[in-house]
Structures are given as C-alpha cells and as structure tokens.
CSV table of C-alpha atoms in Angstrom, one decimal:
chain,number,residue,atom,x,y,z
A,57,UNK,CA,0.0,0.0,0.0
A,58,UNK,CA,1.3,3.4,-1.0
A,59,UNK,CA,1.3,5.7,2.0
A,60,UNK,CA,0.3,9.3,1.5
A,61,UNK,CA,3.3,11.7,1.2
A,62,UNK,CA,2.6,13.3,4.5
A,63,UNK,CA,3.3,10.0,6.3
A,64,UNK,CA,6.1,8.9,4.0
A,65,UNK,CA,8.2,12.0,4.4
A,66,UNK,CA,7.1,12.8,8.0
A,67,UNK,CA,5.9,16.3,7.0
A,68,UNK,CA,2.7,16.4,9.0
A,69,UNK,CA,4.3,17.9,12.1
A,70,UNK,CA,7.1,19.8,10.4
A,71,UNK,CA,4.6,21.9,8.4
A,72,UNK,CA,2.7,23.1,11.5
A,73,UNK,CA,3.6,26.3,13.2
A,74,UNK,CA,2.6,27.5,16.6
A,75,UNK,CA,-0.2,29.3,14.8
A,76,UNK,CA,-1.6,26.0,13.7
A,77,UNK,CA,-1.4,24.6,17.2
A,78,UNK,CA,-3.2,27.7,18.6
A,79,UNK,CA,-6.0,27.5,16.0
A,80,UNK,CA,-6.4,23.8,16.7
A,81,UNK,CA,-6.7,24.3,20.4
A,82,UNK,CA,-8.9,27.4,20.3
A,83,UNK,CA,-11.4,25.9,17.9
A,84,UNK,CA,-11.3,22.6,19.7
A,85,UNK,CA,-12.1,24.1,23.1
A,86,UNK,CA,-14.6,26.7,21.8
A,87,UNK,CA,-16.8,23.9,20.4
A,88,UNK,CA,-16.1,21.7,23.5
A,89,UNK,CA,-17.6,24.5,25.6
A,90,UNK,CA,-20.6,24.8,23.4
A,91,UNK,CA,-21.2,21.1,23.7
A,92,UNK,CA,-20.6,21.2,27.5
A,93,UNK,CA,-23.4,23.7,28.0
A,94,UNK,CA,-25.6,21.6,25.7
A,95,UNK,CA,-24.8,18.5,27.5
A,96,UNK,CA,-25.9,20.0,30.8
A,97,UNK,CA,-29.5,19.7,29.9
A,98,UNK,CA,-29.1,16.0,29.2
A,99,UNK,CA,-27.2,15.5,32.5
A,100,UNK,CA,-29.9,17.1,34.7
A,101,UNK,CA,-32.8,15.8,32.7
A,102,UNK,CA,-34.0,13.5,35.5
A,103,UNK,CA,-34.0,16.4,38.1
A,104,UNK,CA,-35.7,18.8,35.7
A,105,UNK,CA,-38.4,16.4,34.6
A,106,UNK,CA,-39.2,15.6,38.2
A,107,UNK,CA,-39.5,19.3,39.1
A,108,UNK,CA,-41.2,21.2,36.3
A,109,UNK,CA,-41.5,19.3,33.0
A,110,UNK,CA,-43.8,16.3,32.2
A,111,UNK,CA,-41.8,13.5,30.6
A,112,UNK,CA,-44.0,13.6,27.6
A,113,UNK,CA,-42.7,17.0,26.6
A,114,UNK,CA,-39.2,16.6,28.0
A,115,UNK,CA,-37.4,16.7,24.7
A,116,UNK,CA,-34.3,18.6,23.5
A,117,UNK,CA,-34.5,20.9,20.5
A,118,UNK,CA,-31.8,20.8,17.9
A,119,UNK,CA,-30.7,23.9,16.0
A,120,UNK,CA,-32.0,22.9,12.5
A,121,UNK,CA,-32.5,25.9,10.2
A,122,UNK,CA,-29.9,27.8,12.2
A,123,UNK,CA,-27.1,25.6,10.9
A,124,UNK,CA,-28.1,26.3,7.3
A,125,UNK,CA,-28.2,30.1,8.0
A,126,UNK,CA,-25.1,30.2,10.1
A,127,UNK,CA,-23.0,28.4,7.5
A,128,UNK,CA,-24.0,31.0,4.9
A,129,UNK,CA,-23.5,33.9,7.3
A,130,UNK,CA,-20.1,32.5,8.3
A,131,UNK,CA,-19.0,32.5,4.7
A,132,UNK,CA,-19.8,36.2,4.4
A,133,UNK,CA,-18.8,37.7,7.8
A,134,UNK,CA,-15.7,37.4,9.9
A,135,UNK,CA,-15.7,33.9,11.4
A,136,UNK,CA,-14.1,35.1,14.6
A,137,UNK,CA,-16.9,37.6,15.2
A,138,UNK,CA,-19.7,35.1,14.4
A,139,UNK,CA,-18.2,32.4,16.6
A,140,UNK,CA,-17.5,34.7,19.6
A,141,UNK,CA,-21.0,36.3,19.4
A,142,UNK,CA,-22.6,32.8,19.3
A,143,UNK,CA,-20.7,31.6,22.3
A,144,UNK,CA,-21.3,34.6,24.5
A,145,UNK,CA,-25.0,35.1,23.6
A,146,UNK,CA,-25.7,31.4,24.0
A,147,UNK,CA,-24.1,31.4,27.4
A,148,UNK,CA,-26.4,34.2,28.5
A,149,UNK,CA,-29.5,32.3,27.2
A,150,UNK,CA,-28.3,29.1,29.1
A,151,UNK,CA,-27.8,31.2,32.2
A,152,UNK,CA,-31.4,32.6,32.0
A,153,UNK,CA,-32.9,29.2,31.0
A,154,UNK,CA,-31.4,27.1,33.8
A,155,UNK,CA,-30.3,29.5,36.6
A,156,UNK,CA,-32.4,32.7,36.6
A,157,UNK,CA,-35.7,30.9,36.2
A,158,UNK,CA,-34.9,28.6,39.1
A,159,UNK,CA,-33.7,31.5,41.3
A,160,UNK,CA,-37.0,33.4,40.6
A,161,UNK,CA,-39.0,30.1,40.8
A,162,UNK,CA,-40.6,31.0,37.5
A,163,UNK,CA,-41.7,27.9,35.6
A,164,UNK,CA,-43.3,28.2,32.2
A,165,UNK,CA,-42.9,25.6,29.5
A,166,UNK,CA,-43.4,28.1,26.7
A,167,UNK,CA,-40.7,30.3,28.0
A,168,UNK,CA,-38.4,27.3,28.2
A,169,UNK,CA,-39.2,26.3,24.6
A,170,UNK,CA,-38.5,29.8,23.3
A,171,UNK,CA,-35.3,30.1,25.2
A,172,UNK,CA,-34.0,26.7,24.1
A,173,UNK,CA,-34.9,27.5,20.5
A,174,UNK,CA,-33.0,30.8,20.7
A,175,UNK,CA,-30.1,28.9,22.3
A,176,UNK,CA,-30.2,26.4,19.4
A,177,UNK,CA,-30.0,29.1,16.8
A,178,UNK,CA,-27.1,30.8,18.6
A,179,UNK,CA,-25.2,27.5,19.1
A,180,UNK,CA,-25.6,26.7,15.5
A,181,UNK,CA,-23.0,29.4,14.7
A,182,UNK,CA,-20.4,27.1,16.3
A,183,UNK,CA,-19.8,24.1,14.1
A,184,UNK,CA,-19.8,25.7,10.6
A,185,UNK,CA,-17.4,28.4,11.8
A,186,UNK,CA,-14.9,26.1,13.6
A,187,UNK,CA,-14.8,23.7,10.7
A,188,UNK,CA,-14.3,26.6,8.2
A,189,UNK,CA,-11.4,28.0,10.3
A,190,UNK,CA,-9.8,24.5,10.6
A,191,UNK,CA,-10.3,24.1,6.8
A,192,UNK,CA,-8.5,27.4,6.2
A,193,UNK,CA,-5.4,26.2,8.2
A,194,UNK,CA,-5.2,22.5,7.6
A,195,UNK,CA,-4.9,21.0,4.1
A,196,UNK,CA,-6.1,17.8,2.7
A,197,UNK,CA,-2.8,16.0,3.3
A,198,UNK,CA,-3.4,14.3,6.6
A,199,UNK,CA,-6.8,15.8,7.0
A,200,UNK,CA,-8.4,12.6,8.2
A,201,UNK,CA,-6.2,12.1,11.2
A,202,UNK,CA,-6.0,15.8,12.1
A,203,UNK,CA,-9.8,16.3,11.8
A,204,UNK,CA,-10.4,12.9,13.4
A,205,UNK,CA,-8.5,14.0,16.5
A,206,UNK,CA,-9.9,17.5,16.4
A,207,UNK,CA,-13.5,16.3,16.0
A,208,UNK,CA,-13.2,14.8,19.5
A,209,UNK,CA,-14.0,18.3,20.6
A,210,UNK,CA,-17.7,17.4,20.9
A,211,UNK,CA,-17.0,14.3,22.9
A,212,UNK,CA,-14.6,16.2,25.2
A,213,UNK,CA,-17.3,18.8,25.6
A,214,UNK,CA,-19.8,16.0,26.6
A,215,UNK,CA,-17.3,14.7,29.1
A,216,UNK,CA,-16.6,18.2,30.5
A,217,UNK,CA,-20.3,19.0,30.7
A,218,UNK,CA,-20.9,15.7,32.5
A,219,UNK,CA,-18.1,16.3,35.0
A,220,UNK,CA,-19.1,19.9,35.7
A,221,UNK,CA,-22.8,19.0,36.1
A,222,UNK,CA,-22.3,16.0,38.3
A,223,UNK,CA,-19.8,18.0,40.5
A,224,UNK,CA,-22.4,20.7,41.5
A,225,UNK,CA,-25.7,18.8,41.0
A,226,UNK,CA,-25.9,18.2,44.7
A,227,UNK,CA,-26.4,21.9,45.2
A,228,UNK,CA,-29.2,22.1,42.7
A,229,UNK,CA,-29.4,21.8,38.9
A,230,UNK,CA,-29.4,25.5,38.4
A,231,UNK,CA,-25.7,25.6,39.4
A,232,UNK,CA,-24.9,23.1,36.7
A,233,UNK,CA,-26.2,25.7,34.1
A,234,UNK,CA,-24.4,28.5,35.9
A,235,UNK,CA,-21.0,26.9,35.8
A,236,UNK,CA,-21.1,25.8,32.2
A,237,UNK,CA,-22.6,29.2,31.0
A,238,UNK,CA,-19.8,31.1,32.9
A,239,UNK,CA,-17.0,29.0,31.3
A,240,UNK,CA,-18.6,29.3,27.9
A,241,UNK,CA,-18.9,33.1,28.1
A,242,UNK,CA,-15.2,33.3,29.1
A,243,UNK,CA,-14.3,31.1,26.2
A,244,UNK,CA,-16.2,33.4,23.8
A,245,UNK,CA,-14.1,36.4,25.0
A,246,UNK,CA,-10.9,34.4,24.4
A,247,UNK,CA,-12.0,33.6,20.9
A,248,UNK,CA,-12.8,37.2,20.1
A,249,UNK,CA,-9.3,38.4,21.0
A,250,UNK,CA,-7.2,35.3,20.1
A,251,UNK,CA,-8.5,33.4,17.1
A,252,UNK,CA,-6.8,33.8,13.7
A,253,UNK,CA,-9.3,32.9,11.0
A,254,UNK,CA,-6.8,32.2,8.2
A,255,UNK,CA,-3.1,32.2,7.5
A,256,UNK,CA,-3.5,35.2,5.2
A,257,UNK,CA,-4.4,37.3,8.3
A,258,UNK,CA,-0.7,37.2,9.4
A,259,UNK,CA,0.9,37.1,5.9
A,260,UNK,CA,1.3,33.4,5.5
A,261,UNK,CA,0.4,31.3,2.4
A,262,UNK,CA,-3.1,29.9,2.4
A,263,UNK,CA,-3.4,26.1,2.3
A,264,UNK,CA,-4.3,26.0,-1.4
A,265,UNK,CA,-1.2,27.9,-2.3
A,266,UNK,CA,0.9,25.5,-0.2
A,267,UNK,CA,-0.8,22.4,-1.7
A,268,UNK,CA,-0.1,23.6,-5.3
A,269,UNK,CA,3.6,23.1,-4.7
A,270,UNK,CA,3.2,19.6,-3.2
A,271,UNK,CA,4.1,17.2,-6.0
A,272,UNK,CA,2.0,14.3,-4.8
A,273,UNK,CA,-0.7,15.6,-2.5
A,274,UNK,CA,-2.8,17.4,-5.1
A,275,UNK,CA,-5.6,14.9,-5.5
A,276,UNK,CA,-8.7,15.6,-3.4
A,277,UNK,CA,-10.3,12.7,-1.6
A,278,UNK,CA,-13.6,13.9,-3.0
A,279,UNK,CA,-14.0,15.3,-6.5
A,280,UNK,CA,-16.5,15.4,-9.3
A,281,UNK,CA,-14.8,12.8,-11.5
A,282,UNK,CA,-16.3,9.4,-11.7
A,283,UNK,CA,-13.0,7.8,-12.3
A,284,UNK,CA,-9.6,8.6,-10.8
A,285,UNK,CA,-8.0,8.4,-14.3
A,286,UNK,CA,-10.3,11.3,-15.4
A,287,UNK,CA,-8.7,13.7,-13.0
A,288,UNK,CA,-6.0,15.8,-14.5
A,289,UNK,CA,-4.4,18.3,-12.1
A,290,UNK,CA,-3.5,21.6,-13.7
A,291,UNK,CA,-0.8,23.5,-11.9
A,292,UNK,CA,0.1,26.0,-14.6
A,293,UNK,CA,-1.7,29.1,-15.8
A,294,UNK,CA,-1.6,29.9,-19.4
A,295,UNK,CA,0.1,33.1,-20.4
A,296,UNK,CA,-2.1,36.1,-20.2
A,297,UNK,CA,-4.7,34.4,-18.0
A,298,UNK,CA,-5.5,35.6,-14.5
A,299,UNK,CA,-6.6,33.8,-11.4
A,300,UNK,CA,-10.0,34.8,-10.2
A,301,UNK,CA,-10.8,34.5,-6.5
A,302,UNK,CA,-14.1,32.5,-6.2
A,303,UNK,CA,-16.6,34.3,-4.0
A,304,UNK,CA,-19.0,32.8,-1.6
A,305,UNK,CA,-21.3,30.3,-3.3
A,306,UNK,CA,-25.0,30.1,-3.0
A,307,UNK,CA,-27.0,27.6,-1.0
A,308,UNK,CA,-28.2,25.9,-4.2
A,309,UNK,CA,-24.7,25.7,-5.7
A,310,UNK,CA,-23.3,24.2,-2.5
A,311,UNK,CA,-26.1,21.5,-2.6
A,312,UNK,CA,-25.2,20.6,-6.2
A,313,UNK,CA,-21.5,19.9,-5.3
A,314,UNK,CA,-20.7,16.2,-5.7
A,315,UNK,CA,-21.2,14.2,-2.5
A,316,UNK,CA,-23.0,16.9,-0.5
A,317,UNK,CA,-26.5,15.5,-0.8
A,318,UNK,CA,-25.6,11.8,-0.1
A,319,UNK,CA,-23.5,12.7,2.9
A,320,UNK,CA,-26.1,15.1,4.2
A,321,UNK,CA,-28.8,12.5,4.1
A,322,UNK,CA,-26.5,9.9,5.6
A,323,UNK,CA,-25.6,12.3,8.4
A,324,UNK,CA,-29.3,13.0,9.1
A,325,UNK,CA,-29.7,9.3,9.9
A,326,UNK,CA,-26.4,8.9,11.8
A,327,UNK,CA,-26.7,12.1,13.8
A,328,UNK,CA,-30.1,10.9,14.9
A,329,UNK,CA,-28.5,7.9,16.5
A,330,UNK,CA,-25.5,9.7,17.8
A,331,UNK,CA,-27.4,12.5,19.4
A,332,UNK,CA,-30.0,10.2,20.8
A,333,UNK,CA,-27.2,8.6,22.8
A,334,UNK,CA,-26.0,12.1,23.6
A,335,UNK,CA,-29.3,13.4,24.9
A,336,UNK,CA,-30.9,10.2,26.3
A,337,UNK,CA,-28.0,8.0,27.6
A,338,UNK,CA,-27.9,9.3,31.2
A,339,UNK,CA,-31.7,9.1,31.3
A,340,UNK,CA,-31.7,5.6,29.9
A,341,UNK,CA,-29.2,4.4,32.5
A,342,UNK,CA,-31.2,5.9,35.3
A,343,UNK,CA,-34.6,4.8,34.0
A,344,UNK,CA,-33.7,1.3,32.8
A,345,UNK,CA,-31.2,0.2,35.4
A,346,UNK,CA,-32.2,2.3,38.4
A,347,UNK,CA,-28.7,3.9,38.8
A,348,UNK,CA,-28.3,7.3,40.5
A,349,UNK,CA,-28.3,10.3,38.2
A,350,UNK,CA,-24.8,11.4,39.1
A,351,UNK,CA,-23.5,7.8,38.5
A,352,UNK,CA,-25.3,7.6,35.1
A,353,UNK,CA,-23.8,11.0,34.1
A,354,UNK,CA,-20.3,9.7,34.8
A,355,UNK,CA,-20.8,6.4,33.1
A,356,UNK,CA,-22.1,7.9,29.9
A,357,UNK,CA,-18.7,9.4,29.4
A,358,UNK,CA,-17.5,6.1,28.0
A,359,UNK,CA,-19.6,6.5,24.9
A,360,UNK,CA,-17.7,9.7,24.1
A,361,UNK,CA,-14.4,8.0,24.9
A,362,UNK,CA,-15.2,5.4,22.2
A,363,UNK,CA,-16.1,8.2,19.8
A,364,UNK,CA,-12.8,10.0,20.3
A,365,UNK,CA,-10.8,6.9,19.6
A,366,UNK,CA,-13.0,5.9,16.7
A,367,UNK,CA,-12.9,9.2,15.0
A,368,UNK,CA,-9.1,9.5,15.3
A,369,UNK,CA,-8.3,5.9,14.2
A,370,UNK,CA,-10.8,5.8,11.3
A,371,UNK,CA,-9.6,9.2,10.1
A,372,UNK,CA,-6.0,7.9,10.1
A,373,UNK,CA,-7.0,4.8,8.1
A,374,UNK,CA,-9.0,6.9,5.6
A,375,UNK,CA,-5.8,9.0,5.1
A,376,UNK,CA,-3.8,5.9,4.4
A,377,UNK,CA,-6.4,4.6,1.9
A,378,UNK,CA,-7.0,8.1,0.6
A,379,UNK,CA,-10.7,7.2,0.7
A,380,UNK,CA,-13.4,7.9,3.2
A,381,UNK,CA,-16.5,5.9,2.3
A,382,UNK,CA,-15.1,2.4,2.6
A,383,UNK,CA,-13.9,3.1,6.1
A,384,UNK,CA,-17.3,4.5,7.0
A,385,UNK,CA,-19.1,1.5,5.6
A,386,UNK,CA,-17.0,-1.0,7.6
A,387,UNK,CA,-17.5,0.9,10.8
A,388,UNK,CA,-21.3,1.3,10.3
A,389,UNK,CA,-21.7,-2.4,9.5
A,390,UNK,CA,-19.9,-3.2,12.8
A,391,UNK,CA,-22.0,-0.5,14.5
A,392,UNK,CA,-25.2,-2.6,13.9
A,393,UNK,CA,-23.6,-5.5,15.8
A,394,UNK,CA,-22.5,-3.1,18.6
A,395,UNK,CA,-26.1,-1.8,18.9
A,396,UNK,CA,-27.4,-5.3,19.2
A,397,UNK,CA,-24.9,-6.1,21.9
A,398,UNK,CA,-25.5,-2.9,23.9
A,399,UNK,CA,-29.3,-3.3,23.8
A,400,UNK,CA,-28.7,-6.6,25.7
A,401,UNK,CA,-26.2,-5.2,28.3
A,402,UNK,CA,-26.7,-6.7,31.8
A,403,UNK,CA,-27.2,-4.7,34.9
A,404,UNK,CA,-23.4,-4.4,35.4
A,405,UNK,CA,-21.6,-1.1,35.2
A,406,UNK,CA,-18.3,-2.4,34.0
A,407,UNK,CA,-19.8,-4.5,31.1
A,408,UNK,CA,-22.2,-1.7,30.3
A,409,UNK,CA,-19.3,0.8,30.1
A,410,UNK,CA,-17.3,-1.5,27.8
A,411,UNK,CA,-20.2,-2.1,25.4
A,412,UNK,CA,-21.0,1.6,25.5
A,413,UNK,CA,-17.4,2.5,24.5
A,414,UNK,CA,-17.5,0.0,21.6
A,415,UNK,CA,-20.8,1.4,20.4
A,416,UNK,CA,-19.3,4.9,20.6
A,417,UNK,CA,-16.3,3.8,18.6
A,418,UNK,CA,-18.4,2.5,15.7
A,419,UNK,CA,-21.1,5.2,15.7
A,420,UNK,CA,-19.4,8.3,17.1
A,421,UNK,CA,-16.3,7.7,15.0
A,422,UNK,CA,-18.1,7.9,11.6
A,423,UNK,CA,-20.3,10.8,12.9
A,424,UNK,CA,-17.2,12.8,13.7
A,425,UNK,CA,-15.6,12.0,10.3
A,426,UNK,CA,-18.7,13.1,8.3
A,427,UNK,CA,-19.1,16.3,10.3
A,428,UNK,CA,-15.5,17.4,10.1
A,429,UNK,CA,-13.0,15.8,7.7
A,430,UNK,CA,-15.6,14.9,5.0
A,431,UNK,CA,-17.3,18.2,5.3
A,432,UNK,CA,-13.9,19.9,4.8
A,433,UNK,CA,-13.3,17.6,1.8
A,434,UNK,CA,-16.6,18.6,0.3
A,435,UNK,CA,-16.0,22.3,0.8
A,436,UNK,CA,-12.5,22.2,-0.7
A,437,UNK,CA,-13.0,20.0,-3.7
A,438,UNK,CA,-11.9,20.6,-7.2
A,439,UNK,CA,-15.0,22.4,-8.5
A,440,UNK,CA,-14.6,25.3,-6.1
A,441,UNK,CA,-10.8,25.4,-5.8
A,442,UNK,CA,-9.7,28.8,-4.8
A,443,UNK,CA,-12.8,29.6,-2.8
A,444,UNK,CA,-12.3,30.2,0.9
A,445,UNK,CA,-15.9,31.3,1.3
A,446,UNK,CA,-17.6,28.0,0.6
A,447,UNK,CA,-16.5,25.7,3.4
A,448,UNK,CA,-18.9,27.1,6.1
A,449,UNK,CA,-21.8,26.9,3.7
A,450,UNK,CA,-21.2,23.3,2.9
A,451,UNK,CA,-20.6,22.4,6.5
A,452,UNK,CA,-23.8,24.2,7.5
A,453,UNK,CA,-25.7,22.1,4.9
A,454,UNK,CA,-24.3,18.8,6.1
A,455,UNK,CA,-24.6,19.5,9.8
A,456,UNK,CA,-28.0,21.3,9.3
A,457,UNK,CA,-29.4,18.3,7.5
A,458,UNK,CA,-28.0,16.1,10.3
A,459,UNK,CA,-29.7,18.2,12.9
A,460,UNK,CA,-33.1,17.8,11.2
A,461,UNK,CA,-32.6,14.0,11.7
A,462,UNK,CA,-31.4,14.6,15.3
A,463,UNK,CA,-34.4,16.8,16.1
A,464,UNK,CA,-36.9,14.3,14.6
A,465,UNK,CA,-35.1,11.6,16.5
A,466,UNK,CA,-35.6,13.2,19.9
A,467,UNK,CA,-39.3,13.1,19.4
A,468,UNK,CA,-39.4,9.6,18.0
A,469,UNK,CA,-37.2,8.2,20.8
A,470,UNK,CA,-39.6,9.5,23.4
A,471,UNK,CA,-42.6,8.3,21.5
A,472,UNK,CA,-41.2,4.8,20.9
A,473,UNK,CA,-39.9,4.4,24.4
A,474,UNK,CA,-43.3,5.4,25.9
A,475,UNK,CA,-45.3,3.1,23.8
A,476,UNK,CA,-43.0,0.1,22.9
A,477,UNK,CA,-40.1,0.2,25.4
A,478,UNK,CA,-36.3,0.7,25.1
A,479,UNK,CA,-35.7,-2.4,23.0
A,480,UNK,CA,-37.7,-1.0,20.1
A,481,UNK,CA,-35.6,2.2,20.4
A,482,UNK,CA,-32.5,0.2,19.7
A,483,UNK,CA,-34.3,-1.5,16.7
A,484,UNK,CA,-35.0,2.0,15.5
A,485,UNK,CA,-31.3,2.9,15.9
A,486,UNK,CA,-30.3,-0.2,13.8
A,487,UNK,CA,-32.7,0.9,11.1
A,488,UNK,CA,-31.3,4.4,10.9
A,489,UNK,CA,-27.7,3.1,10.8
A,490,UNK,CA,-28.6,0.9,7.9
A,491,UNK,CA,-30.2,3.9,6.1
A,492,UNK,CA,-26.9,5.7,6.6
A,493,UNK,CA,-25.1,2.9,4.7
A,494,UNK,CA,-27.7,3.0,1.9
A,495,UNK,CA,-27.4,6.7,1.3
A,496,UNK,CA,-23.6,6.6,0.8
A,497,UNK,CA,-23.7,3.2,-1.0
A,498,UNK,CA,-23.0,4.8,-4.5
A,499,UNK,CA,-19.9,6.5,-3.0
A,500,UNK,CA,-18.8,3.2,-1.3
A,501,UNK,CA,-19.1,1.3,-4.6
A,502,UNK,CA,-17.2,4.0,-6.6
A,503,UNK,CA,-14.4,4.3,-4.1
A,504,UNK,CA,-14.0,0.6,-3.7
A,505,UNK,CA,-13.7,0.2,-7.5
A,506,UNK,CA,-11.1,3.0,-7.4
A,507,UNK,CA,-9.1,1.1,-4.7
A,508,UNK,CA,-9.3,-2.1,-6.7
A,509,UNK,CA,-8.2,-0.4,-9.9
A,510,UNK,CA,-5.3,1.2,-8.1
A,511,UNK,CA,-4.3,-2.1,-6.7
A,512,UNK,CA,-4.5,-3.7,-10.1
A,513,UNK,CA,-2.3,-1.0,-11.7
A,514,UNK,CA,0.3,-1.4,-8.9
A,515,UNK,CA,0.4,-5.2,-9.5
A,516,UNK,CA,0.9,-4.7,-13.2
A,517,UNK,CA,3.6,-2.2,-12.6
A,518,UNK,CA,5.5,-4.6,-10.4
C-alpha cells in the first residue's frame, strides 16, 4: 500500500507552526464549551423532569434551520466575530434558562421552549465556523487524522459537561447551568481576541497555495470525476490568464456539489442515532437500570471515549487509503452489531461501560468523520478550488441536515420508548444506521472500485 506523502516524508508535524497549534486548540475548546453547556440539559434531565416538566414533553431541541443560515453567514462575515457572538450570547441564554428561572421560581414551558430554540440558533454558529477555520489552516494531506483527532471536541465537551454538572448537582441543577454558562462566556471572550481565521491574516500562504507546490498531494479525496483516471491536475496558468478568486457560493450551488446531498442525508440518519445517545443515555441508564443520576452521568462518558478513539483511528485509516467511504461502511456495519450487543447489556456497570465504548467507537467515529473531515473535503473539492468562502456553507448544509434528523429523533425516541419500550428504540437505531449505509452506497461502490483499480495498476507495474 502506498502511504500518503505526508506520512512517508514525515511532513505532518514539520509543516505546522505555533499558529496551527493555537488555531487547533482554540477551535477545539470553543466547540467543546458549546457542547458542554448543551450536555448540561441532558445530564440534569431527571432532576428537571421531576421538578417542572412532564416526561411527555421533555425533549431537547436541535438547531435545525440555524445551521443552514449560520453556514451562509459564516462565509460572508468574519468567522471570529460570528463564533464569539454565538458563544457569549448562547451562554447568556443558558444562564437565564437554567439558573435565573430557578432562582426566581418562574416555571413556564413556553418560555423554556422559546429560550431553548434561541439557544439552538445561537449555538448553530459554532460548528460551521470552527470547521471553516480549521479548513483554512489544515490542508487535505493528513486531514483525516487531524480532523479525526480534532472532532473529538464534541466528545470532550460532553465529558466536560458531565463532570461539571455532576460535581455541582448536589447543590441544585441551576448551578450546573451557571458553571457551564460562565465558562462558555469566558471562552467566547478568548476567541474574540485570540483566534486567527486564516493564515492570510498574518501574511502566511493559504493552504491552497501550499498544496499547489506539493508534488503528490494534489488529488482531493472527493471530486466530481467518476474515475480517478479522469482527474488531471492543472498546476500552470496559461500566459495572459488571470486567477479569479471565487466568492461565496449560493446555497443551491453548495447543494449541487458532488457528494454533498448523499453525505447530508446519511448524516441525518447517523446524527439521529449519535445525538439520541448524547441526549438520552444518562436518562436511559437511570430509567432502565435504576442507577443514580450522578453515576449515570459519569458512566455515559464512555460513549464519548469510544467516539474520540474511533474518529481519530478511522480518520487515520482513511488518510492511508485516501478514501473515506469504505472506512465509514465497515464501521457502520460493525455499529449494527454493537447496537445489538449494547441493547442486551446486563445490569453491570463495567460490562455496560465496555459495550458503550465499543458502540461509541463505531457510531461516534463515523459521525465525527462526516461532520469534520468529510465536510472539509466537500467544501474544498476541485469544482470550487480557490474559494475560501464555501466551506462554512457546505458544513452548514451537512450539519444542518444532520440536525433535522437529530431533532426528529428526539421526538421519535420519546414516542417509541413510551409506547413500545427501550428495546424498540434500539431497533430504530439499527434501522437508521442501515439507512446511513444505503445513502452513501454509491460512493462506497465508486471508491471501492477505485481502490481495486489502483491495486490492479500497482500489481501490473511490479
């Protein structure tokens, strides 16, 4: 197997400056803080449902349309301003939602719904912006492993939120919202003063300019050609021609890019499953096994641990293969078996944690890949080469479509659980995971044929 140039020559670390490290860490922890405040609602769901919300309407709301809008806005405004505004304003809404209302003993479900919808819209600024910033700094060479590691930000945020919530839950659920909101607001201030959106801001070459001088890392992992042999890189510009900077593309143009619709539909199904674990796992552990809420919060961390390892390892393998879809397919097939196994977990915390981590590896890993590395591939492909204003729009489409699935899933999980029980919830997860495979099956077939053709050429050349 021919290893990508970035691994053969050991250039992955040598090409990164301290600016790359700073951007990686700032975007990583900014989204971690957004997820930590979002996770708080899940962690205190049992306490809240007992106090002021009937279980029948105790559902979380996903930022659906907001992600589509935020991606387009992020491509037209300064990403640093959009991200900082989203973090700080979301923190204020979370503070009012969970802390101020409890201090005032003001309980109104319509107010809670309105506040959480506003919070969803504000939080939706996060993912398109951080993926776009990362896409501006990190090129396609080694993108799978870099974005695989970086996409652990959501899982780290879940872990951080669970730890913060469980540490102060004994004093009242309002303090869980207070702590996470305060930390998130402080993070927004740091982003405003410290984040560099692109290398050009400090006079460095953009990633596309750097990649044009890389002799063997020019081929995108996703492009419009049906066959690898049809792709012909063009490094030179004919005499008298000029390079035109591509401006922000429209929503319709972004949807028409190769791979955007299949991956968006696939992510709608997969994010439904992933976010159902995210929102319902602590509640499921308390409700199904009778474990204490704080213990369930801490145990649910193992799902995120599995997702972190899965996203990083699968991203690395996809870089080695220079293909994403086959890696996703294998992981999703194994995810079906993992879901069957976890649905039959005994009332034993150690076994449950192990099965949970395995499930997170095969579900959380592919989810992280689609939302980060693959979204970056889609927003940086051949048809829009030279555009730095397309990535957030594409990311918003993929993640926004995923959030539609996640939002519908929160309603369906509650409905299925109330009427049929938890086992049927897992059957539903298996169905959605299978649909994910179906939506990307054309890409799987095409990339597998490409791998076989490459192997055949290599054998003939030897």
